[in-house]
Amino acid sequence: MQKLKEAARIIQFADFAIALTGAGISVESGIPAFRGAQGLWQKYDPFEYAHIEAFVHHPAKVWEMLRELDLIMQKARPNPAHLVLAAWERENYLKAIITQNVDNLHQAAGSKNVIEFHGNAFRLRCLKCDRIYARDEIDLTQSVPLCPCGGLLKPDVVFFGENIPIEALLEAKAAVNACDVMLVVGTSAEVAPANTFPWEAKKHGAKIIEININPTVLTEEVTDIFLEGRASEVLTQLAQLL
Ligand code: NAD
Ligand code: ZN
């Protein structure tokens, strides 16, 4: 309780608080995380299926996995953790969210300033002409969805072997440099370069508040306050203290 109160006080008096979120925040919405997960990721090794080379060379095979993922994402709804972060933006406690998730749940919860560090699965991009389509514009039952130009359509998410979109990278860096508080929620902090942000923030004196069901590589090294528990529960408790 003491730690929760201290974290709430830090958020309340922050000048520029931001959140860095990962797959863990969406687990309670029914989307499994990569690590320590069940279901989809046991069937499909994400490092094999989510690599750009795999997609380009075996699009039909990768689209089988993508269709299953799409079904899961279509059904998912924001959980209380997403809703609390959206409310904090409206109440001016939170300035931005840098998310590694591609599930659109922060936006669905009402958050506006969401930096999509790994893209968004509700858009598709043509690998040949770069045209962007909304997911609903495309018939995903085709074994390999194609653009009218003949190019392969790929979810507009960052696969292994691809670069972070430059705009997201610049926006994220600016937010990290400006922040005096960073909430790190549901990320194992094992995927670069997003996992460098807590270290960067800490370097210029920001307070790091971490929420996770398990300690991570950050917990001992950079985290100031570790709040162990499910994102929805911990964030709801924090919100009640603000
Ligand atoms: P990760 O799978 O590496 O780690 C998830 C973390 O969440 C773990 O540390 C775990 O202990 C924690 N966690 C699990 N359930 C939780 C809960 N209820 N509350 C709080 N914490 C919980 O996820 P990552 O660090 O985001 O990296 C995986 C990569 O895969 C990301 O880059 C992301 O783009 C992608 N991914 C996205 C989604 C999504 O969009 N929802 C889902 C899976 C993977
Ligand atoms: Zn095209």
Short mmCIF file of C-alpha atoms and ligand atoms in Angstrom, two decimals:
data_model
loop_
_atom_site.label_atom_id
_atom_site.label_comp_id
_atom_site.label_asym_id
_atom_site.label_seq_id
_atom_site.Cartn_x
_atom_site.Cartn_y
_atom_site.Cartn_z
CA MET A 1 0.00 0.00 0.00
CA GLN A 2 2.87 2.34 0.84
CA LYS A 3 4.41 1.77 -2.60
CA LEU A 4 1.07 2.34 -4.32
CA LYS A 5 0.59 5.62 -2.46
CA GLU A 6 4.07 6.78 -3.32
CA ALA A 7 3.56 5.91 -7.00
CA ALA A 8 0.23 7.75 -7.04
CA ARG A 9 1.87 10.82 -5.53
CA ILE A 10 4.64 10.75 -8.14
CA ILE A 11 2.10 10.53 -10.98
CA GLN A 12 -0.03 13.26 -9.45
CA PHE A 13 2.83 15.75 -9.25
CA ALA A 14 4.58 14.85 -12.50
CA ASP A 15 5.16 17.54 -15.12
CA PHE A 16 5.42 15.13 -18.02
CA ALA A 17 4.47 11.54 -17.30
CA ILE A 18 4.46 9.00 -20.11
CA ALA A 19 3.75 5.27 -20.33
CA LEU A 20 5.65 2.54 -22.14
CA THR A 21 3.40 -0.45 -22.67
CA GLY A 22 3.88 -4.00 -23.93
CA ALA A 23 1.96 -7.17 -24.60
CA GLY A 24 1.23 -7.70 -20.88
CA ILE A 25 -1.27 -4.84 -20.77
CA SER A 26 -3.43 -6.61 -23.36
CA VAL A 27 -3.29 -10.12 -21.86
CA GLU A 28 -6.44 -9.40 -19.85
CA SER A 29 -8.14 -8.43 -23.10
CA GLY A 30 -7.51 -11.95 -24.35
CA ILE A 31 -4.38 -11.40 -26.43
CA PRO A 32 -1.56 -13.68 -25.29
CA ALA A 33 1.97 -12.26 -24.81
CA PHE A 34 4.98 -13.88 -26.49
CA ARG A 35 6.83 -14.97 -23.41
CA GLY A 36 5.38 -17.40 -20.90
CA ALA A 37 2.30 -17.58 -23.09
CA GLN A 38 -0.09 -20.21 -24.32
CA GLY A 39 -1.93 -20.81 -27.56
CA LEU A 40 -0.85 -19.11 -30.72
CA TRP A 41 2.80 -18.57 -29.89
CA GLN A 42 3.35 -22.22 -29.00
CA LYS A 43 1.96 -23.24 -32.33
CA TYR A 44 3.80 -20.57 -34.31
CA ASP A 45 7.30 -19.55 -33.28
CA PRO A 46 7.05 -15.75 -33.56
CA PHE A 47 10.70 -15.47 -34.53
CA GLU A 48 10.09 -17.78 -37.47
CA TYR A 49 6.71 -16.44 -38.56
CA ALA A 50 7.12 -12.77 -37.75
CA HIS A 51 10.32 -12.28 -39.73
CA ILE A 52 10.10 -10.16 -42.86
CA GLU A 53 12.09 -12.74 -44.85
CA ALA A 54 9.59 -15.46 -43.91
CA PHE A 55 6.74 -13.21 -45.01
CA VAL A 56 8.29 -12.32 -48.36
CA HIS A 57 9.29 -15.90 -49.21
CA HIS A 58 6.31 -17.78 -47.73
CA PRO A 59 3.42 -15.30 -47.57
CA ALA A 60 0.68 -17.96 -47.63
CA LYS A 61 2.19 -19.75 -44.64
CA VAL A 62 2.63 -16.53 -42.66
CA TRP A 63 -0.88 -15.34 -43.57
CA GLU A 64 -2.28 -18.50 -41.90
CA MET A 65 -0.83 -17.30 -38.62
CA LEU A 66 -1.85 -13.70 -39.31
CA ARG A 67 -5.46 -14.71 -39.87
CA GLU A 68 -5.56 -16.46 -36.49
CA LEU A 69 -4.02 -13.43 -34.84
CA ASP A 70 -6.51 -11.21 -36.63
CA LEU A 71 -9.41 -13.21 -35.16
CA ILE A 72 -8.02 -12.76 -31.67
CA MET A 73 -7.49 -9.02 -32.18
CA GLN A 74 -10.95 -8.49 -33.70
CA LYS A 75 -12.52 -9.92 -30.56
CA ALA A 76 -10.36 -8.05 -28.06
CA ARG A 77 -11.72 -5.05 -26.18
CA PRO A 78 -9.86 -2.57 -23.95
CA ASN A 79 -9.54 -3.70 -20.34
CA PRO A 80 -9.46 -1.43 -17.24
CA ALA A 81 -5.71 -0.86 -17.67
CA HIS A 82 -6.22 0.73 -21.10
CA LEU A 83 -9.18 2.72 -19.77
CA VAL A 84 -7.26 4.12 -16.80
CA LEU A 85 -4.42 5.33 -19.05
CA ALA A 86 -6.94 6.98 -21.39
CA ALA A 87 -8.65 8.71 -18.45
CA TRP A 88 -5.29 9.95 -17.17
CA GLU A 89 -4.59 11.58 -20.52
CA ARG A 90 -7.95 13.39 -20.39
CA GLU A 91 -7.23 14.45 -16.80
CA ASN A 92 -3.79 15.66 -17.88
CA TYR A 93 -1.78 13.24 -15.73
CA LEU A 94 -0.35 11.45 -18.76
CA LYS A 95 1.12 13.11 -21.86
CA ALA A 96 1.79 10.15 -24.16
CA ILE A 97 1.86 6.39 -24.49
CA ILE A 98 4.62 4.63 -26.35
CA THR A 99 3.20 1.21 -27.10
CA GLN A 100 4.89 -1.86 -28.51
CA ASN A 101 1.46 -3.38 -29.05
CA VAL A 102 -0.19 -3.49 -32.44
CA ASP A 103 -3.69 -4.28 -31.20
CA ASN A 104 -5.16 -0.74 -31.30
CA LEU A 105 -6.55 -1.16 -27.77
CA HIS A 106 -5.14 2.10 -26.37
CA GLN A 107 -6.83 4.00 -29.19
CA ALA A 108 -10.05 2.01 -28.71
CA ALA A 109 -9.96 3.00 -25.03
CA GLY A 110 -9.80 6.67 -26.03
CA SER A 111 -6.11 7.50 -25.74
CA LYS A 112 -5.11 10.13 -28.32
CA ASN A 113 -1.38 10.59 -28.09
CA VAL A 114 -0.37 7.00 -28.82
CA ILE A 115 3.02 6.42 -30.39
CA GLU A 116 2.71 3.15 -32.30
CA PHE A 117 6.24 1.93 -31.99
CA HIS A 118 5.61 -1.37 -33.78
CA GLY A 119 2.78 -0.23 -36.05
CA ASN A 120 -0.87 -1.23 -36.02
CA ALA A 121 -2.43 -4.51 -37.16
CA PHE A 122 -5.63 -2.73 -38.20
CA ARG A 123 -3.83 -1.31 -41.23
CA LEU A 124 -2.23 -3.13 -44.16
CA ARG A 125 0.61 -1.84 -46.29
CA CYS A 126 1.55 -2.82 -49.84
CA LEU A 127 5.18 -3.91 -49.96
CA LYS A 128 5.45 -2.71 -53.58
CA CYS A 129 3.69 0.68 -53.80
CA ASP A 130 3.51 1.47 -50.04
CA ARG A 131 -0.20 2.22 -50.20
CA ILE A 132 -1.96 1.87 -46.83
CA TYR A 133 -5.36 0.16 -46.49
CA ALA A 134 -7.69 -0.11 -43.51
CA ARG A 135 -7.98 -3.73 -42.44
CA ASP A 136 -11.70 -3.78 -43.24
CA GLU A 137 -11.09 -2.75 -46.85
CA ILE A 138 -9.33 -6.03 -47.59
CA ASP A 139 -10.71 -9.54 -47.94
CA LEU A 140 -8.47 -11.43 -45.54
CA THR A 141 -9.90 -14.82 -46.48
CA GLN A 142 -7.72 -14.84 -49.62
CA SER A 143 -4.71 -17.04 -49.03
CA VAL A 144 -2.38 -14.15 -49.93
CA PRO A 145 -4.04 -10.70 -49.92
CA LEU A 146 -2.70 -8.60 -52.81
CA CYS A 147 -2.76 -4.89 -53.70
CA PRO A 148 -4.29 -3.96 -57.09
CA CYS A 149 -0.70 -3.11 -58.11
CA GLY A 150 0.20 -6.77 -57.60
CA GLY A 151 2.27 -6.23 -54.46
CA LEU A 152 1.99 -8.29 -51.28
CA LEU A 153 -0.18 -6.78 -48.56
CA LYS A 154 1.28 -7.05 -45.09
CA PRO A 155 -0.13 -5.90 -41.75
CA ASP A 156 1.43 -2.50 -41.06
CA VAL A 157 3.38 -3.86 -38.11
CA VAL A 158 7.11 -4.12 -37.60
CA PHE A 159 8.29 -7.63 -38.30
CA PHE A 160 11.66 -8.91 -37.12
CA GLY A 161 14.23 -7.69 -39.64
CA GLU A 162 12.35 -4.43 -40.27
CA ASN A 163 13.07 -0.92 -39.02
CA ILE A 164 10.98 1.01 -36.52
CA PRO A 165 8.96 3.66 -38.45
CA ILE A 166 11.11 6.79 -38.33
CA GLU A 167 8.30 9.09 -37.22
CA ALA A 168 7.43 6.83 -34.28
CA LEU A 169 11.08 6.58 -33.37
CA LEU A 170 11.52 10.38 -33.32
CA GLU A 171 8.28 10.97 -31.42
CA ALA A 172 9.17 8.31 -28.87
CA LYS A 173 12.63 9.74 -28.34
CA ALA A 174 11.21 13.22 -27.83
CA ALA A 175 8.70 11.91 -25.28
CA VAL A 176 11.40 9.94 -23.46
CA ASN A 177 13.66 13.00 -23.31
CA ALA A 178 10.83 15.19 -22.02
CA CYS A 179 9.46 12.85 -19.39
CA ASP A 180 10.02 13.12 -15.65
CA VAL A 181 7.99 9.98 -14.91
CA MET A 182 7.76 6.79 -16.95
CA LEU A 183 5.22 4.08 -16.25
CA VAL A 184 6.44 0.79 -17.69
CA VAL A 185 3.49 -1.57 -18.01
CA GLY A 186 3.46 -5.22 -19.09
CA THR A 187 6.68 -5.37 -21.02
CA SER A 188 9.48 -7.88 -20.57
CA ALA A 189 11.85 -5.15 -21.82
CA GLU A 190 13.64 -7.68 -23.97
CA VAL A 191 12.81 -6.23 -27.38
CA ALA A 192 15.19 -3.50 -28.64
CA PRO A 193 15.14 -0.57 -29.10
CA ALA A 194 11.99 0.08 -27.01
CA ASN A 195 13.68 -1.54 -24.03
CA THR A 196 16.33 1.21 -23.98
CA PHE A 197 13.78 3.91 -23.13
CA PRO A 198 13.56 3.29 -19.37
CA TRP A 199 17.37 3.52 -19.18
CA GLU A 200 17.37 6.74 -21.22
CA ALA A 201 14.67 8.29 -19.05
CA LYS A 202 16.44 7.25 -15.88
CA LYS A 203 19.68 8.84 -17.12
CA HIS A 204 18.13 12.29 -17.03
CA GLY A 205 16.49 11.72 -13.68
CA ALA A 206 13.00 10.47 -14.54
CA LYS A 207 11.27 8.23 -12.02
CA ILE A 208 10.47 4.76 -13.31
CA ILE A 209 7.32 3.04 -12.06
CA GLU A 210 7.04 -0.53 -13.30
CA ILE A 211 3.89 -2.67 -13.32
CA ASN A 212 4.22 -6.35 -14.15
CA ILE A 213 3.13 -9.72 -12.80
CA ASN A 214 6.83 -10.69 -12.62
CA PRO A 215 10.09 -8.81 -12.12
CA THR A 216 11.98 -8.06 -15.36
CA VAL A 217 15.50 -7.09 -16.36
CA LEU A 218 14.53 -3.53 -15.46
CA THR A 219 13.27 -4.20 -11.95
CA GLU A 220 16.61 -4.36 -10.14
CA GLU A 221 18.50 -1.98 -12.39
CA VAL A 222 16.32 1.00 -13.25
CA THR A 223 12.91 0.72 -11.63
CA ASP A 224 12.25 3.07 -8.73
CA ILE A 225 8.92 1.57 -7.72
CA PHE A 226 7.94 -1.95 -8.74
CA LEU A 227 4.22 -2.66 -8.44
CA GLU A 228 3.75 -6.40 -8.80
CA GLY A 229 0.40 -7.49 -10.16
CA ARG A 230 -1.90 -7.50 -13.13
CA ALA A 231 -1.97 -4.26 -15.06
CA SER A 232 -5.74 -3.81 -14.73
CA GLU A 233 -5.72 -4.28 -10.96
CA VAL A 234 -2.68 -2.15 -10.21
CA LEU A 235 -3.74 0.72 -12.47
CA THR A 236 -7.28 0.68 -11.05
CA GLN A 237 -5.87 0.85 -7.52
CA LEU A 238 -3.57 3.72 -8.52
CA ALA A 239 -6.42 5.59 -10.18
CA GLN A 240 -8.41 5.42 -6.95
CA LEU A 241 -5.54 7.11 -5.12
CA LEU A 242 -5.18 10.07 -7.49
P1 NAD B 1 6.49 -9.78 -23.91
O1 NAD B 1 5.57 -10.83 -24.37
O2 NAD B 1 7.93 -9.91 -24.14
O3 NAD B 1 6.31 -9.55 -22.36
C1 NAD B 1 5.06 -9.41 -21.76
C2 NAD B 1 5.25 -8.98 -20.32
O4 NAD B 1 3.99 -8.77 -19.75
C3 NAD B 1 5.99 -10.01 -19.44
O5 NAD B 1 7.00 -9.35 -18.71
C4 NAD B 1 4.88 -10.53 -18.52
O6 NAD B 1 5.38 -10.85 -17.22
C5 NAD B 1 3.96 -9.33 -18.45
N1 NAD B 1 2.55 -9.63 -18.17
C6 NAD B 1 1.80 -10.70 -18.56
N2 NAD B 1 0.53 -10.56 -18.17
C7 NAD B 1 0.47 -9.39 -17.52
C8 NAD B 1 -0.59 -8.68 -16.87
N3 NAD B 1 -1.85 -9.17 -16.82
N4 NAD B 1 -0.32 -7.48 -16.30
C9 NAD B 1 0.95 -6.98 -16.34
N5 NAD B 1 1.98 -7.60 -16.93
C10 NAD B 1 1.75 -8.80 -17.50
O7 NAD B 1 5.91 -8.45 -24.50
P2 NAD B 1 6.65 -7.17 -25.04
O8 NAD B 1 7.67 -6.74 -24.06
O9 NAD B 1 5.58 -6.25 -25.43
O10 NAD B 1 7.41 -7.69 -26.34
C11 NAD B 1 6.80 -8.55 -27.27
C12 NAD B 1 6.69 -7.98 -28.67
O11 NAD B 1 5.64 -8.65 -29.32
C13 NAD B 1 6.33 -6.55 -28.68
O12 NAD B 1 7.26 -5.94 -29.48
C14 NAD B 1 4.95 -6.46 -29.30
O13 NAD B 1 5.01 -5.65 -30.46
C15 NAD B 1 4.63 -7.82 -29.81
N6 NAD B 1 3.32 -8.33 -29.33
C16 NAD B 1 2.23 -7.53 -29.36
C17 NAD B 1 1.01 -7.99 -28.87
C18 NAD B 1 -0.16 -7.05 -28.88
O14 NAD B 1 -0.24 -6.18 -29.74
N7 NAD B 1 -1.10 -7.19 -27.95
C19 NAD B 1 0.90 -9.28 -28.36
C20 NAD B 1 2.05 -10.10 -28.37
C21 NAD B 1 3.25 -9.60 -28.87
ZN ZN B 2 0.48 -1.72 -54.16
#
